[in-house]
Short mmCIF file of C-alpha atoms in Angstrom, two decimals:
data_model
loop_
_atom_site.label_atom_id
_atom_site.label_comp_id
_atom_site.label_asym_id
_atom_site.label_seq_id
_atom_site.Cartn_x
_atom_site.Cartn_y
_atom_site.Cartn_z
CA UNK A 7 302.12 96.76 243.27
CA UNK A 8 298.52 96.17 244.71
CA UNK A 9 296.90 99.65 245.18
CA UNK A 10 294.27 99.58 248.13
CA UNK A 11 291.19 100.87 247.74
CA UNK A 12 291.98 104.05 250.28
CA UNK A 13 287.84 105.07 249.99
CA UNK A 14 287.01 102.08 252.41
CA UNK A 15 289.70 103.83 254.70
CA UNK A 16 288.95 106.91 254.83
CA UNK A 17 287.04 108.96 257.14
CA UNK A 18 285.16 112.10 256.29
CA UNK A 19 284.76 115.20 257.75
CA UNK A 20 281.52 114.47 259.22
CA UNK A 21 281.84 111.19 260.31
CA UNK A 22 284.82 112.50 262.64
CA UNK A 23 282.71 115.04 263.95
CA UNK A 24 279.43 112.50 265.28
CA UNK A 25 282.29 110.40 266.59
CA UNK A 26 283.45 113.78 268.80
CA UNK A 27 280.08 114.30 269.88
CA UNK A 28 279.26 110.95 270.66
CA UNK A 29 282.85 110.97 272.93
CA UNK A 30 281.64 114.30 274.98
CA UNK A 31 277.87 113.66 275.30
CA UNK A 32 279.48 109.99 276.46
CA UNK A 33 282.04 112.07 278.89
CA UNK A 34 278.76 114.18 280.39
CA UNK A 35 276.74 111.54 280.86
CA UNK A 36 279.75 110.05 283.06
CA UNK A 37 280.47 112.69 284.86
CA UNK A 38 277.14 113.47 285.65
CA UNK A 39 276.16 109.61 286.99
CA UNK A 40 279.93 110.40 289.02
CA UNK A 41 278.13 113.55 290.90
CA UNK A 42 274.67 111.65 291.81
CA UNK A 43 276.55 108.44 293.05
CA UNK A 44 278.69 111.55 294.69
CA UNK A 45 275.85 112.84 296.68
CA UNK A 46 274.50 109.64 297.67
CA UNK A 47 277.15 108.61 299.10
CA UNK A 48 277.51 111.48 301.10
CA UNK A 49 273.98 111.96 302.08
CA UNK A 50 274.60 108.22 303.60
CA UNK A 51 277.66 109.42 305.40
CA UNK A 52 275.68 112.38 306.85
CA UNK A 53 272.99 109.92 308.37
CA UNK A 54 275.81 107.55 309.66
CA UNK A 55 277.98 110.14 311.43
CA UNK A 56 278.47 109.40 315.50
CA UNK A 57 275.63 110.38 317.85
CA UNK A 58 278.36 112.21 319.68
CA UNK A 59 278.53 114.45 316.66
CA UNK A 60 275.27 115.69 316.87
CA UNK A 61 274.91 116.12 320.36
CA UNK A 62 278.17 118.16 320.72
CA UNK A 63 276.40 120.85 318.75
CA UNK A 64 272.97 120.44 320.80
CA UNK A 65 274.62 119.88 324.02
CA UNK A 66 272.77 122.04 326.23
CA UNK A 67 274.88 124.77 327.82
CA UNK A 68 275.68 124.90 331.58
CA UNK A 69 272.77 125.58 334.27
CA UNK A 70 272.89 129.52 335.72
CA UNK A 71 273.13 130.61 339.02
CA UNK A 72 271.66 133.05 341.02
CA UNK A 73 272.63 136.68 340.72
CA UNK A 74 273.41 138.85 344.49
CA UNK A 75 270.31 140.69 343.21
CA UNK A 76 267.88 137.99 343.28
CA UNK A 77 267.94 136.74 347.12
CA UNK A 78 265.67 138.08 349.32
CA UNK A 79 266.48 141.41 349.83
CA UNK A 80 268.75 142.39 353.15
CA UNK A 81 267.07 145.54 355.16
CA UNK A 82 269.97 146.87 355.73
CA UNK A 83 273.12 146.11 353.73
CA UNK A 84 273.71 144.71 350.00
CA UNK A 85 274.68 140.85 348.82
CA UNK A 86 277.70 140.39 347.23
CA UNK A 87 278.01 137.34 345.26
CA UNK A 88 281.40 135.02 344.77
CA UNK A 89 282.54 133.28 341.86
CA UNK A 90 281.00 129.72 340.64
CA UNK A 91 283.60 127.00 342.39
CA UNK A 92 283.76 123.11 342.26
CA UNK A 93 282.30 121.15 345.20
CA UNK A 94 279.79 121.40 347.87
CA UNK A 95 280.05 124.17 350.28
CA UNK A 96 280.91 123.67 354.15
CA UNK A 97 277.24 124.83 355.37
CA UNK A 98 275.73 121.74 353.35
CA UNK A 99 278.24 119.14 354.30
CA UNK A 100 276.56 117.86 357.56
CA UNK A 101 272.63 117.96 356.53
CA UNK A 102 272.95 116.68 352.47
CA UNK A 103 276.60 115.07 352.97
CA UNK A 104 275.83 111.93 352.53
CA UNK A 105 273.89 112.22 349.24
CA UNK A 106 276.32 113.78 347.15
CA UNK A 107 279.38 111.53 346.99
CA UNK A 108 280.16 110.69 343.40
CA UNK A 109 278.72 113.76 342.05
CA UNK A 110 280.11 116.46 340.09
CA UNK A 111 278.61 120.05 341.93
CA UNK A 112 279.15 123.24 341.67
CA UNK A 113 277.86 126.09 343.77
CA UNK A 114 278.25 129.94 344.29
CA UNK A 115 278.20 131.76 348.01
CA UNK A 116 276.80 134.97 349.04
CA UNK A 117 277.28 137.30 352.09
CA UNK A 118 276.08 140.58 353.40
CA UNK A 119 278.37 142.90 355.71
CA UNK A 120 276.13 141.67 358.38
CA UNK A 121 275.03 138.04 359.76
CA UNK A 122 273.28 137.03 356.85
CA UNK A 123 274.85 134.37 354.22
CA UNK A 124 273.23 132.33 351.58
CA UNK A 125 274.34 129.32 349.03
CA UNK A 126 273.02 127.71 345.66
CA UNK A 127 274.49 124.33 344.98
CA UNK A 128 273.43 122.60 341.80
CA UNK A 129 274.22 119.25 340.53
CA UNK A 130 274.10 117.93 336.95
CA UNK A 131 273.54 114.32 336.49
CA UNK A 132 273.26 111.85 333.35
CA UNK A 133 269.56 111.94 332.88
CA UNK A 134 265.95 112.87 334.55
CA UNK A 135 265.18 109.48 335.94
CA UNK A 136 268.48 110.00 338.00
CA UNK A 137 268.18 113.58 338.66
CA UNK A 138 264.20 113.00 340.06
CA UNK A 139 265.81 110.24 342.51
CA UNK A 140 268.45 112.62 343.90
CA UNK A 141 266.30 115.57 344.60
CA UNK A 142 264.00 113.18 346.38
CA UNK A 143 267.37 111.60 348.56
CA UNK A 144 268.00 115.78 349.24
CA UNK A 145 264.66 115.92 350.52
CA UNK A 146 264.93 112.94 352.77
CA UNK A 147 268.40 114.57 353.88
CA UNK A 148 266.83 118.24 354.86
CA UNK A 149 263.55 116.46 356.71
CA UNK A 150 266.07 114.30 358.94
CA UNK A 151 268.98 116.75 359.51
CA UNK A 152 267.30 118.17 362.68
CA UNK A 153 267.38 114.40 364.37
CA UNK A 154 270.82 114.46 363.32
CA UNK A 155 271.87 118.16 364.63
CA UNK A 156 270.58 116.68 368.07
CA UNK A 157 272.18 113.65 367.99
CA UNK A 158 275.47 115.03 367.02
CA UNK A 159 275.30 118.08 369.93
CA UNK A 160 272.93 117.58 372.90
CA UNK A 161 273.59 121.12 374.11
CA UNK A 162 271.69 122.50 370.29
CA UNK A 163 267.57 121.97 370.10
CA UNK A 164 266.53 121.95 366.23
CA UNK A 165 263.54 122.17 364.52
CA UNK A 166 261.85 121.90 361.38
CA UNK A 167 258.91 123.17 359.12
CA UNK A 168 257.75 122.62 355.93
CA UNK A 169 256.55 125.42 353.61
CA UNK A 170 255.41 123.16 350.78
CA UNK A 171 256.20 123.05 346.99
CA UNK A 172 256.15 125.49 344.25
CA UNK A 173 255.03 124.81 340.85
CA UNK A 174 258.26 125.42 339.00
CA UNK A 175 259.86 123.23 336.12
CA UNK A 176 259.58 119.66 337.88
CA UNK A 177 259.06 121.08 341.29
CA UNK A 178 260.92 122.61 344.27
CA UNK A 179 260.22 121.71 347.71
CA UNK A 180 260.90 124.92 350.80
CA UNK A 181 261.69 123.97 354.88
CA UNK A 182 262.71 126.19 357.15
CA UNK A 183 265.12 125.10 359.87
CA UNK A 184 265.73 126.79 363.18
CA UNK A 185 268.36 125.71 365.58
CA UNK A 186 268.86 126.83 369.02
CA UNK A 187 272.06 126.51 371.64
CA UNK A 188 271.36 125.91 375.27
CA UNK A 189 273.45 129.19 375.63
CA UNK A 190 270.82 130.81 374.06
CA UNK A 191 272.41 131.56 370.48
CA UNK A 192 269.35 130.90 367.83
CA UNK A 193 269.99 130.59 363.76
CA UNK A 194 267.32 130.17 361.42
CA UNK A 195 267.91 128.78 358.31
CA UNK A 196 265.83 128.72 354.68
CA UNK A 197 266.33 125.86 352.08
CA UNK A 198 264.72 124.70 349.14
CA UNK A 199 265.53 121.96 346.47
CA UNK A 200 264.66 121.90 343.16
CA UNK A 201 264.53 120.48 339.68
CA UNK A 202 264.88 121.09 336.11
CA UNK A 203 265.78 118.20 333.72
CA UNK A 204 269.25 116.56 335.18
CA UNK A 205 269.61 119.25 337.13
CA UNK A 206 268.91 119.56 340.81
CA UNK A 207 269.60 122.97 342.71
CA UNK A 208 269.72 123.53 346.73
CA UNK A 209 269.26 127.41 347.86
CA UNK A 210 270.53 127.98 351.75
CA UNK A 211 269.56 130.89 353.27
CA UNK A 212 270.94 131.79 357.05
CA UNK A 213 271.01 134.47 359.96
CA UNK A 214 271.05 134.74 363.58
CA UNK A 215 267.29 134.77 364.57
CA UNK A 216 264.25 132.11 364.81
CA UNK A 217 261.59 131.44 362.26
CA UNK A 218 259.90 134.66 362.93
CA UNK A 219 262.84 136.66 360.95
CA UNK A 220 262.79 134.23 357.47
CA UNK A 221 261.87 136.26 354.75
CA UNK A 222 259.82 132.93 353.11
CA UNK A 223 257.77 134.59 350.74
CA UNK A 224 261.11 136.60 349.25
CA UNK A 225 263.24 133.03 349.35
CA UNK A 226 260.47 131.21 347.59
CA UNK A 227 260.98 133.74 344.72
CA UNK A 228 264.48 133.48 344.68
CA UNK A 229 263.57 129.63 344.82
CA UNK A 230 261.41 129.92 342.14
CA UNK A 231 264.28 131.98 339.75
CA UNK A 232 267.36 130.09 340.81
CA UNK A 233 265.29 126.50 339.24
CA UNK A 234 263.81 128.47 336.11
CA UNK A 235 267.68 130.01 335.45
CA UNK A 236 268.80 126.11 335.52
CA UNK A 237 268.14 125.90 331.76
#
């Protein structure tokens, strides 16, 4: 019987062992090429994700309102403030009506036990550009409501002034409007508009009287705090 030559075969000690080593250092250099590609790839996914993603985290939060403590002050009896509601409130419908149809508002009220009442209505919108346009179609609104108040009721006299601008985020503009019944019954009213951003706020001030009783120096602060607490 041919007998095979079993040294050509064999494999010694050490030869097994380089062959281990050479099978590990092969299995670490895979795995580590396996945790680069790893982190490439998911590096590439980080830069891809949605916009949306992003700007859910960054989303700025909600504009503020005015506090009961920050309207002009009453001489004799304490604002109370309600709660935030959808909408535009009833004492803004008939001057700024017809600019706020298809816009989301919100606004807050405030009374006294007396005759005095007050309103902030802000509205957000989708960017500056559109936000700038709308204040200035609120503006337009306040400077011809007294035409329209006549108009409307020939027994009620209305008039308007202008207290100018204040300096405040992207502006604010302040009128005063008086009213006046041919019974004699007189309101005076206080209202500003204002911007921040996308956001445009309207303060409304109100109490039996004429221009004579508007605190405008106090509502211009309040004014000036209800546009600054926007964002």
């Amino acid at each position: 019987m041919p007998i095979r030559d079993i040294h050509a075969t064999t494999v010694t000690d050490s030869d097994s062992t380089h062959s281990v080593r050479s099978t590990r250092a092969a299995r670490v250099g895979t795995l580590t090429a396996l945790s680069a590609l790893t982190a490439v790839v998911a590096a590439g996914l980080a830069l891809a994700a949605p916009a949306g993603a992003t700007a859910k985290v960054s989303a700025p939060a909600s504009p503020k309102f005015l506090s009961a403590a920050e309207l002009p002050p009453h001489p004799s009896s304490a604002w109370t403030a309600d709660r935030v509601k959808d909408g535009v409130p009833e004492e803004l419908s008939f001057c700024l009506g017809a600019a706020l149809p298809g816009y989301d508002s919100r606004y807050r009220a405030f009374r006294t036990d007396l005759d005095a009442s007050a309103r902030q209505l802000t509205i957000v919108v989708g960017s500056d550009v559109k936000a700038k346009a709308l204040a200035t179609r609120l503006n337009k609104e306040i400077r011809s409501c007294p035409t329209r108040i006549e108009q409307s009721d020939p027994e009620v006299e209305a008039e308007l002034k202008d207290y100018g601008t204040l300096s405040v985020e992207e502006g604010a503009h302040v009128y005063g409007l008086h009213t006046e019944t041919s019974y004699g019954a007189t309101d005076i009213r206080l209202l500003s508009v204002g911007r921040d951003g996308h956001a445009v706020t309207v303060v409304d001030w109100s109490q039996l009287g004429d221009f004579e009783d508007a605190p405008v120096p106090a509502f211009k602060k309040t004014t000036t705090t209800a546009v600054k607490k926007l964002y």
